XYZ file of C-alpha atoms in Angstrom:
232
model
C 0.000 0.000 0.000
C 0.845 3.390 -0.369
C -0.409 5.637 2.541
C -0.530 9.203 3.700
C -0.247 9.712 7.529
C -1.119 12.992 8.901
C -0.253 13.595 12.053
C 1.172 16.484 14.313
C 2.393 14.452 17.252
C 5.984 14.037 16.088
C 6.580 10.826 17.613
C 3.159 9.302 17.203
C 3.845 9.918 13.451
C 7.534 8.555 13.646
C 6.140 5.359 15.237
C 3.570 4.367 12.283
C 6.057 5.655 9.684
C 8.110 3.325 11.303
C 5.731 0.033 11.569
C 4.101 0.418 8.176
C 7.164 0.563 6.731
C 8.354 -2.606 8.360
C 5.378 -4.361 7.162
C 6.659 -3.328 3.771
C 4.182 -0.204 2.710
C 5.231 2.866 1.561
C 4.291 6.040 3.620
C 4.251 9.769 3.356
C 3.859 12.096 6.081
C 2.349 15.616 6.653
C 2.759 17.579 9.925
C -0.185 19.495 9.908
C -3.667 19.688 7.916
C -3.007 21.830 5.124
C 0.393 20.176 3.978
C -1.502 16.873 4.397
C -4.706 18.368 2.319
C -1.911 19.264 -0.303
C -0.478 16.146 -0.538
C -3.943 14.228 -0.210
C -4.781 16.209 -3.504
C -1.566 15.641 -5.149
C -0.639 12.083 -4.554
C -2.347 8.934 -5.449
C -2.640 7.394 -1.737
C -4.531 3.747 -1.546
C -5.541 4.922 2.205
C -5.159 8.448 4.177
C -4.717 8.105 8.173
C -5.980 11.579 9.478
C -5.776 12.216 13.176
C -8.705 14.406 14.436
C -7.081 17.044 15.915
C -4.556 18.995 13.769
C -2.708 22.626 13.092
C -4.000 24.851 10.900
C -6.475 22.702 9.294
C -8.490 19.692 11.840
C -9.059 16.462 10.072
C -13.115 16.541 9.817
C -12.344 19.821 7.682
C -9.497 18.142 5.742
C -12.085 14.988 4.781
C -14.778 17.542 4.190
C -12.900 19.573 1.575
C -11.257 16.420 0.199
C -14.922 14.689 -0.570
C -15.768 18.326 -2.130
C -13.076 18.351 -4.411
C -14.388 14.429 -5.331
C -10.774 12.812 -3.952
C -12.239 9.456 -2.899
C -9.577 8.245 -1.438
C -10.456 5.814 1.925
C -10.010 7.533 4.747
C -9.568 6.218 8.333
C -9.540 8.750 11.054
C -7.707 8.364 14.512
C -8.395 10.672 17.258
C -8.620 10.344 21.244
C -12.294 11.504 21.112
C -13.618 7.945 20.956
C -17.726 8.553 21.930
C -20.206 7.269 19.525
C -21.012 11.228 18.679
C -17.702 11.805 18.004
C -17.356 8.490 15.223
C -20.701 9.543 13.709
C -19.339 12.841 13.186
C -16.078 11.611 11.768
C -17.862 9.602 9.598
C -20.767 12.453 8.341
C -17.373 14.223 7.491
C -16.311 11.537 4.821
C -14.615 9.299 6.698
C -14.476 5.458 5.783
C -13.662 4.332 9.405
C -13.101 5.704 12.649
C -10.561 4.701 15.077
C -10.365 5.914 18.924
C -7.061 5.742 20.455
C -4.785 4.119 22.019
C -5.311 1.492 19.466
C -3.360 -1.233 18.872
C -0.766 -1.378 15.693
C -1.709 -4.367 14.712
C -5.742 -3.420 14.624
C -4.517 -0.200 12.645
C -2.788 -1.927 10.200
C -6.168 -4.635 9.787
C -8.157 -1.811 9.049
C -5.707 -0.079 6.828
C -5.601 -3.345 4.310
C -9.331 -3.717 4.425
C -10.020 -0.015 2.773
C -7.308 -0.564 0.535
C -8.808 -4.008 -0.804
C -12.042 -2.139 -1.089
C -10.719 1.036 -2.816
C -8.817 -1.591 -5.786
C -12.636 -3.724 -5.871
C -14.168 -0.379 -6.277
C -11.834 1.212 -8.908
C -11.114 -2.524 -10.500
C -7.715 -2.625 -9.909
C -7.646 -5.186 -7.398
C -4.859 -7.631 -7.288
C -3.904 -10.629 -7.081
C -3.167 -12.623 -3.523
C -0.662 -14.430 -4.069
C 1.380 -15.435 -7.094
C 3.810 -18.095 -8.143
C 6.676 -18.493 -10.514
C 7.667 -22.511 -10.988
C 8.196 -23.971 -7.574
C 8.397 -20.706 -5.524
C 5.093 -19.555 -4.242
C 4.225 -15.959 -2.385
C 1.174 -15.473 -0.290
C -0.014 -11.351 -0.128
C -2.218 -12.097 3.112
C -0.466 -14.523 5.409
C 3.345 -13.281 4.115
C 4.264 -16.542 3.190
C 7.173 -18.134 1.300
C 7.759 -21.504 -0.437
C 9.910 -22.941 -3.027
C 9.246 -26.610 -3.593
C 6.931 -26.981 -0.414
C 9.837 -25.565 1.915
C 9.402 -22.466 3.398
C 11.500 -19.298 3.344
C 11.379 -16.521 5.941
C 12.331 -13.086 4.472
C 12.583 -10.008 6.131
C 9.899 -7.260 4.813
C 11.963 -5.764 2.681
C 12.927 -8.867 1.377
C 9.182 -10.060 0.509
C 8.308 -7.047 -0.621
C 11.355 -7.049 -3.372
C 10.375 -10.449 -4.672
C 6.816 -9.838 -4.444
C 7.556 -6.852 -7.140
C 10.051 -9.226 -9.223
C 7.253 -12.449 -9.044
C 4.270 -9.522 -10.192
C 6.748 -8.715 -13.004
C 8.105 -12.397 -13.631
C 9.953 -13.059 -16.819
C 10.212 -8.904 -17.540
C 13.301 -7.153 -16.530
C 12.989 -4.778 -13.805
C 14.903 -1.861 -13.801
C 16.962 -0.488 -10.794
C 14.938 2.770 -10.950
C 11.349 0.535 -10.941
C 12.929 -0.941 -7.301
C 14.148 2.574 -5.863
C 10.461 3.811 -6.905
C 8.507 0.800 -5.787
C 10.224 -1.151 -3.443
C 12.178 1.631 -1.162
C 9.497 4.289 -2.374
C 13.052 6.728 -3.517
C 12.413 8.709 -5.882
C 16.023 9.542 -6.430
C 19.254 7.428 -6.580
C 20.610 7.440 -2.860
C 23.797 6.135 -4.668
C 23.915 3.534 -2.203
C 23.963 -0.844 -3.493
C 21.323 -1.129 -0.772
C 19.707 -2.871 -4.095
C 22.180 -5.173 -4.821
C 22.724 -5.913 -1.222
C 19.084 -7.376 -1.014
C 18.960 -9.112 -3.589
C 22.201 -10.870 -2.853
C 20.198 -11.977 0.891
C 17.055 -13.074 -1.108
C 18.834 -15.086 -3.812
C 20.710 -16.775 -0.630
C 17.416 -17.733 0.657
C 15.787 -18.402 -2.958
C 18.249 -19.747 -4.661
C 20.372 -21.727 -1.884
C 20.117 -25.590 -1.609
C 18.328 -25.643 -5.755
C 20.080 -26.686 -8.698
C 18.751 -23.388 -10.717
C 18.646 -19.943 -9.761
C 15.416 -18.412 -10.063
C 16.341 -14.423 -9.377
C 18.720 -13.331 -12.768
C 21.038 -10.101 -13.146
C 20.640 -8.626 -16.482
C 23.900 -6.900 -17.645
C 23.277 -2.998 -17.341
C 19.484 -3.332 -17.157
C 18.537 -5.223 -13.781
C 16.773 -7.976 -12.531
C 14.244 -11.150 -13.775
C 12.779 -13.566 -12.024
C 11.731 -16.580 -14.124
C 10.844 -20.211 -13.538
C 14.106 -22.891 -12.809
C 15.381 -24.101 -15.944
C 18.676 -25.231 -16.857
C 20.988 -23.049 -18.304
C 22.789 -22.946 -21.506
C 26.417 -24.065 -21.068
């Protein structure tokens, strides 16, 4: 997913930007409510998380002007005025689901995916669960790995790159396609954090199988394609 948090507690924001990130989405962050307005406007978001209470523009006015302007994007709204008033009202603003806090991450993160799956149904751009490439096999709901029946734990970065490279499987993806959709850069950090994770996911792909699933493509990038021998 790609989300928009807006949020003027600096570390309440720090902490989500944190955990959705480490469950492998890519999030954008606004301090206040007209920077997040401008960016809600702007940016095509599969779900904005708008605390209640914000600087220079609160979030029932944000969702109001948003649904004026016919940006449909799903909205869920956090705020520590929890009452069954206060959720109505959230949700007579626009909202697409209310959520008092303290919350739990994990609850969050539930209800995140949910308006997400709805808002691809909706628009018809829903995707696929899970996909599979020969013997390796990637589950989008339960985050889970297999090649030939044996499992693989990644790390979320990890699942998330070969997620990208089995949606794209047997096309070469570029190094610029990863910064954009995998790390969410939209610049080159002039780093090999790429070629540093793939190295750890062909170790854990590759290791222990006759033929090497992920390829490196000479001076265009990567393709993932079904185990076959190669040419000698």
């Amino acid at each position: 997913m790609r989300l928009l948090i807006i949020e003027d507690d600096r570390e309440a924001a720090a902490y989500l930007v944190k955990a959705f990130r480490e469950a492998g989405h890519a999030v954008d962050h606004a301090g206040d409510g007209l920077d997040g307005y401008a960016l809600a406007r702007e940016g095509d978001y599969d779900v904005l998380i708008v605390d209640r209470m914000l600087p220079k523009l609160d979030g029932l006015s944000l969702v109001r002007s948003l649904r004026e302007q016919e940006i449909a994007t799903p909205v869920l709204i956090l705020s520590a005025l929890g009452q069954v008033d206060d959720r109505v009202k959230g949700l007579r603003a626009g909202g697409d689901d209310y959520l008092p806090k303290p919350y739990a991450f994990s609850e969050l993160l539930a209800r995140t995916e949910v308006l997400a799956r709805r808002r691809a149904a909706a628009t018809g751009q829903s995707e696929a669960t899970a996909y599979r490439v020969g013997d390796l096999e990637l589950d989008r709901l339960s985050h889970r790995v297999t090649r030939a029946g044996r499992e693989i734990v990644l790390q979320p970065r990890e699942f998330r790159l070969l997620e990208y490279l089995m949606r794209h499987a047997g096309q070469v993806v570029t190094r610029t396609m990863l910064l954009e959709h995998v790390w969410d850069y939209h610049f080159d950090p002039q780093t090999n954090v790429i070629d540093v994770h793939v190295s750890r996911l062909r170790s854990k792909i590759d290791r222990g199988f006759e033929h090497p699933m992920i390829h490196t493509v000479r001076g265009a990038g990567y393709v993932i394609r079904p185990d076959e021998p190669q040419a000698s």
